[in-house]
């Protein structure tokens, strides 16, 4: 009665999303496909925004864990109502720096987005966010909302 499994990817909008299954070692582990991937290589996966999922389940989480292999900003944007609401959750975030850069994105944009919404971010290893935070392939961060 305390666990509900939702088979979906977290994103900015609801719908369906073509994802790439990583194979035998990662069966059921999907990642965003490169633009040049053939449609036959992809699995059609339900996509949900965190805001829509919370509304559907009539549930407001106190903590949010985001580990979405380079789609951090899309997942956060899909939770913007929750994150800017009266009781925003703490966010535990795996920031996939290398994947973001490989896709032409800047990992710092993710922290800037959170900061613009009143969150303070800390690196689990170093405390304050430092340049080393963005040099590691993956950084683990905690984002706390401003006190209400």
PDB file of C-alpha atoms in Angstrom:
ATOM      1  CA  UNK A   1       0.000   0.000   0.000  1.00  0.00           C
ATOM      2  CA  UNK A   2       3.070   2.298  -0.071  1.00  0.00           C
ATOM      3  CA  UNK A   3       4.418   1.654  -3.540  1.00  0.00           C
ATOM      4  CA  UNK A   4       2.985   2.224  -6.984  1.00  0.00           C
ATOM      5  CA  UNK A   5       4.999   1.363 -10.080  1.00  0.00           C
ATOM      6  CA  UNK A   6       4.345   3.640 -13.042  1.00  0.00           C
ATOM      7  CA  UNK A   7       5.936   2.489 -16.271  1.00  0.00           C
ATOM      8  CA  UNK A   8       6.638   5.766 -18.022  1.00  0.00           C
ATOM      9  CA  UNK A   9       9.382   8.235 -18.757  1.00  0.00           C
ATOM     10  CA  UNK A  10       9.299  11.627 -17.052  1.00  0.00           C
ATOM     11  CA  UNK A  11       9.241  14.527 -19.441  1.00  0.00           C
ATOM     12  CA  UNK A  12       7.967  17.977 -20.109  1.00  0.00           C
ATOM     13  CA  UNK A  13       4.677  16.870 -21.678  1.00  0.00           C
ATOM     14  CA  UNK A  14       2.394  13.835 -21.635  1.00  0.00           C
ATOM     15  CA  UNK A  15       2.166  11.492 -24.595  1.00  0.00           C
ATOM     16  CA  UNK A  16       4.383   8.817 -26.108  1.00  0.00           C
ATOM     17  CA  UNK A  17       8.108   8.938 -26.672  1.00  0.00           C
ATOM     18  CA  UNK A  18      10.422   6.787 -28.780  1.00  0.00           C
ATOM     19  CA  UNK A  19      13.163   5.473 -26.465  1.00  0.00           C
ATOM     20  CA  UNK A  20      16.145   3.217 -27.045  1.00  0.00           C
ATOM     21  CA  UNK A  21      16.389   0.062 -24.914  1.00  0.00           C
ATOM     22  CA  UNK A  22      20.050  -0.381 -23.974  1.00  0.00           C
ATOM     23  CA  UNK A  23      20.026  -4.153 -24.322  1.00  0.00           C
ATOM     24  CA  UNK A  24      20.501  -7.323 -22.308  1.00  0.00           C
ATOM     25  CA  UNK A  25      22.523  -5.786 -19.462  1.00  0.00           C
ATOM     26  CA  UNK A  26      20.050  -2.942 -19.148  1.00  0.00           C
ATOM     27  CA  UNK A  27      16.817  -4.726 -20.080  1.00  0.00           C
ATOM     28  CA  UNK A  28      14.009  -2.279 -19.457  1.00  0.00           C
ATOM     29  CA  UNK A  29      16.536   0.565 -19.175  1.00  0.00           C
ATOM     30  CA  UNK A  30      15.744   3.186 -21.766  1.00  0.00           C
ATOM     31  CA  UNK A  31      17.619   6.263 -22.953  1.00  0.00           C
ATOM     32  CA  UNK A  32      16.846   9.111 -25.331  1.00  0.00           C
ATOM     33  CA  UNK A  33      17.729   8.034 -28.857  1.00  0.00           C
ATOM     34  CA  UNK A  34      19.938  10.016 -31.199  1.00  0.00           C
ATOM     35  CA  UNK A  35      18.032  11.846 -33.927  1.00  0.00           C
ATOM     36  CA  UNK A  36      19.454   9.527 -36.607  1.00  0.00           C
ATOM     37  CA  UNK A  37      18.023   6.339 -35.004  1.00  0.00           C
ATOM     38  CA  UNK A  38      15.588   4.354 -37.124  1.00  0.00           C
ATOM     39  CA  UNK A  39      12.028   4.103 -35.798  1.00  0.00           C
ATOM     40  CA  UNK A  40      12.343   0.285 -35.769  1.00  0.00           C
ATOM     41  CA  UNK A  41      15.094   0.580 -33.129  1.00  0.00           C
ATOM     42  CA  UNK A  42      12.853   2.433 -30.682  1.00  0.00           C
ATOM     43  CA  UNK A  43      10.315   1.365 -28.092  1.00  0.00           C
ATOM     44  CA  UNK A  44       7.235   3.533 -27.727  1.00  0.00           C
ATOM     45  CA  UNK A  45       7.131   4.526 -24.040  1.00  0.00           C
ATOM     46  CA  UNK A  46       4.440   6.442 -22.181  1.00  0.00           C
ATOM     47  CA  UNK A  47       5.695   9.906 -21.268  1.00  0.00           C
ATOM     48  CA  UNK A  48       4.255  11.814 -18.331  1.00  0.00           C
ATOM     49  CA  UNK A  49       4.947  15.144 -16.758  1.00  0.00           C
ATOM     50  CA  UNK A  50       5.449  14.932 -13.019  1.00  0.00           C
ATOM     51  CA  UNK A  51       2.757  17.589 -12.591  1.00  0.00           C
ATOM     52  CA  UNK A  52       0.209  15.476 -14.499  1.00  0.00           C
ATOM     53  CA  UNK A  53       1.204  12.328 -12.620  1.00  0.00           C
ATOM     54  CA  UNK A  54       0.764  14.062  -9.249  1.00  0.00           C
ATOM     55  CA  UNK A  55      -2.646  15.345 -10.348  1.00  0.00           C
ATOM     56  CA  UNK A  56      -3.668  11.891 -11.612  1.00  0.00           C
ATOM     57  CA  UNK A  57      -2.630  10.242  -8.348  1.00  0.00           C
ATOM     58  CA  UNK A  58      -3.819  13.147  -6.167  1.00  0.00           C
ATOM     59  CA  UNK A  59      -0.455  13.032  -4.457  1.00  0.00           C
ATOM     60  CA  UNK A  60       2.083  15.717  -3.572  1.00  0.00           C
ATOM     61  CA  UNK A  61       5.550  14.310  -2.891  1.00  0.00           C
ATOM     62  CA  UNK A  62       7.897  15.764  -0.289  1.00  0.00           C
ATOM     63  CA  UNK A  63      10.954  14.470  -2.175  1.00  0.00           C
ATOM     64  CA  UNK A  64      11.665  13.956  -5.847  1.00  0.00           C
ATOM     65  CA  UNK A  65      14.472  11.762  -7.261  1.00  0.00           C
ATOM     66  CA  UNK A  66      15.386  12.548 -10.849  1.00  0.00           C
ATOM     67  CA  UNK A  67      17.755  10.291 -12.783  1.00  0.00           C
ATOM     68  CA  UNK A  68      16.815  10.635 -16.431  1.00  0.00           C
ATOM     69  CA  UNK A  69      20.069  10.280 -18.370  1.00  0.00           C
ATOM     70  CA  UNK A  70      20.401  13.780 -19.806  1.00  0.00           C
ATOM     71  CA  UNK A  71      16.733  14.779 -19.813  1.00  0.00           C
ATOM     72  CA  UNK A  72      16.928  16.532 -16.441  1.00  0.00           C
ATOM     73  CA  UNK A  73      15.622  19.862 -17.673  1.00  0.00           C
ATOM     74  CA  UNK A  74      12.639  18.289 -19.440  1.00  0.00           C
ATOM     75  CA  UNK A  75      11.694  16.358 -16.291  1.00  0.00           C
ATOM     76  CA  UNK A  76      12.035  19.500 -14.157  1.00  0.00           C
ATOM     77  CA  UNK A  77       9.969  21.577 -16.573  1.00  0.00           C
ATOM     78  CA  UNK A  78       7.294  18.889 -16.384  1.00  0.00           C
ATOM     79  CA  UNK A  79       7.282  19.399 -12.605  1.00  0.00           C
ATOM     80  CA  UNK A  80       7.254  23.200 -12.662  1.00  0.00           C
ATOM     81  CA  UNK A  81       3.833  23.438 -11.002  1.00  0.00           C
ATOM     82  CA  UNK A  82       4.934  21.172  -8.171  1.00  0.00           C
ATOM     83  CA  UNK A  83       8.298  22.919  -7.809  1.00  0.00           C
ATOM     84  CA  UNK A  84       6.784  26.403  -7.673  1.00  0.00           C
ATOM     85  CA  UNK A  85       3.744  25.421  -5.598  1.00  0.00           C
ATOM     86  CA  UNK A  86       3.109  26.117  -1.920  1.00  0.00           C
ATOM     87  CA  UNK A  87       5.043  23.038  -0.682  1.00  0.00           C
ATOM     88  CA  UNK A  88       7.806  22.248  -3.182  1.00  0.00           C
ATOM     89  CA  UNK A  89       9.704  19.006  -2.597  1.00  0.00           C
ATOM     90  CA  UNK A  90      13.417  18.560  -2.086  1.00  0.00           C
ATOM     91  CA  UNK A  91      14.981  17.306  -5.309  1.00  0.00           C
ATOM     92  CA  UNK A  92      17.669  14.644  -5.497  1.00  0.00           C
ATOM     93  CA  UNK A  93      19.169  14.998  -8.948  1.00  0.00           C
ATOM     94  CA  UNK A  94      21.641  12.969 -10.962  1.00  0.00           C
ATOM     95  CA  UNK A  95      23.105  15.471 -13.380  1.00  0.00           C
ATOM     96  CA  UNK A  96      24.506  13.634 -16.413  1.00  0.00           C
ATOM     97  CA  UNK A  97      27.084  16.212 -17.460  1.00  0.00           C
ATOM     98  CA  UNK A  98      28.736  14.193 -20.251  1.00  0.00           C
ATOM     99  CA  UNK A  99      25.433  13.159 -21.823  1.00  0.00           C
ATOM    100  CA  UNK A 100      24.184  16.750 -21.735  1.00  0.00           C
ATOM    101  CA  UNK A 101      27.357  18.072 -23.365  1.00  0.00           C
ATOM    102  CA  UNK A 102      27.262  15.298 -25.995  1.00  0.00           C
ATOM    103  CA  UNK A 103      23.775  16.553 -26.900  1.00  0.00           C
ATOM    104  CA  UNK A 104      24.980  20.146 -27.173  1.00  0.00           C
ATOM    105  CA  UNK A 105      23.457  21.218 -23.867  1.00  0.00           C
ATOM    106  CA  UNK A 106      25.007  22.962 -20.873  1.00  0.00           C
ATOM    107  CA  UNK A 107      24.654  21.143 -17.514  1.00  0.00           C
ATOM    108  CA  UNK A 108      24.732  24.495 -15.712  1.00  0.00           C
ATOM    109  CA  UNK A 109      21.396  25.371 -17.344  1.00  0.00           C
ATOM    110  CA  UNK A 110      19.732  22.763 -15.117  1.00  0.00           C
ATOM    111  CA  UNK A 111      21.003  24.411 -11.939  1.00  0.00           C
ATOM    112  CA  UNK A 112      20.175  27.867 -13.301  1.00  0.00           C
ATOM    113  CA  UNK A 113      16.584  26.701 -13.904  1.00  0.00           C
ATOM    114  CA  UNK A 114      16.281  25.445 -10.319  1.00  0.00           C
ATOM    115  CA  UNK A 115      17.923  28.568  -8.906  1.00  0.00           C
ATOM    116  CA  UNK A 116      15.493  30.805 -10.810  1.00  0.00           C
ATOM    117  CA  UNK A 117      12.693  28.997  -8.958  1.00  0.00           C
ATOM    118  CA  UNK A 118      14.206  29.570  -5.532  1.00  0.00           C
ATOM    119  CA  UNK A 119      16.102  26.309  -5.055  1.00  0.00           C
ATOM    120  CA  UNK A 120      19.591  26.145  -3.583  1.00  0.00           C
ATOM    121  CA  UNK A 121      21.738  23.315  -4.891  1.00  0.00           C
ATOM    122  CA  UNK A 122      24.505  21.357  -3.212  1.00  0.00           C
ATOM    123  CA  UNK A 123      26.879  18.785  -4.620  1.00  0.00           C
ATOM    124  CA  UNK A 124      26.724  15.610  -2.517  1.00  0.00           C
ATOM    125  CA  UNK A 125      30.536  15.256  -2.718  1.00  0.00           C
ATOM    126  CA  UNK A 126      31.730  18.843  -2.352  1.00  0.00           C
ATOM    127  CA  UNK A 127      28.896  20.683  -0.650  1.00  0.00           C
ATOM    128  CA  UNK A 128      28.766  23.944  -2.561  1.00  0.00           C
ATOM    129  CA  UNK A 129      28.494  23.574  -6.324  1.00  0.00           C
ATOM    130  CA  UNK A 130      31.982  24.114  -7.770  1.00  0.00           C
ATOM    131  CA  UNK A 131      33.498  23.821 -11.236  1.00  0.00           C
ATOM    132  CA  UNK A 132      34.382  20.166 -10.465  1.00  0.00           C
ATOM    133  CA  UNK A 133      30.644  19.475 -10.202  1.00  0.00           C
ATOM    134  CA  UNK A 134      30.344  19.931 -13.963  1.00  0.00           C
ATOM    135  CA  UNK A 135      33.598  18.144 -14.854  1.00  0.00           C
ATOM    136  CA  UNK A 136      32.503  14.736 -13.527  1.00  0.00           C
ATOM    137  CA  UNK A 137      30.526  12.507 -15.930  1.00  0.00           C
ATOM    138  CA  UNK A 138      27.666  12.402 -13.400  1.00  0.00           C
ATOM    139  CA  UNK A 139      27.120  14.655 -10.396  1.00  0.00           C
ATOM    140  CA  UNK A 140      24.706  13.959  -7.583  1.00  0.00           C
ATOM    141  CA  UNK A 141      22.987  17.035  -6.247  1.00  0.00           C
ATOM    142  CA  UNK A 142      20.418  18.000  -3.667  1.00  0.00           C
ATOM    143  CA  UNK A 143      18.192  20.982  -4.448  1.00  0.00           C
ATOM    144  CA  UNK A 144      16.273  22.455  -1.548  1.00  0.00           C
ATOM    145  CA  UNK A 145      13.422  24.926  -1.910  1.00  0.00           C
ATOM    146  CA  UNK A 146      13.613  28.278  -0.194  1.00  0.00           C
ATOM    147  CA  UNK A 147      11.990  28.278   3.244  1.00  0.00           C
ATOM    148  CA  UNK A 148       8.326  29.229   3.066  1.00  0.00           C
TER     149      UNK A 148
END
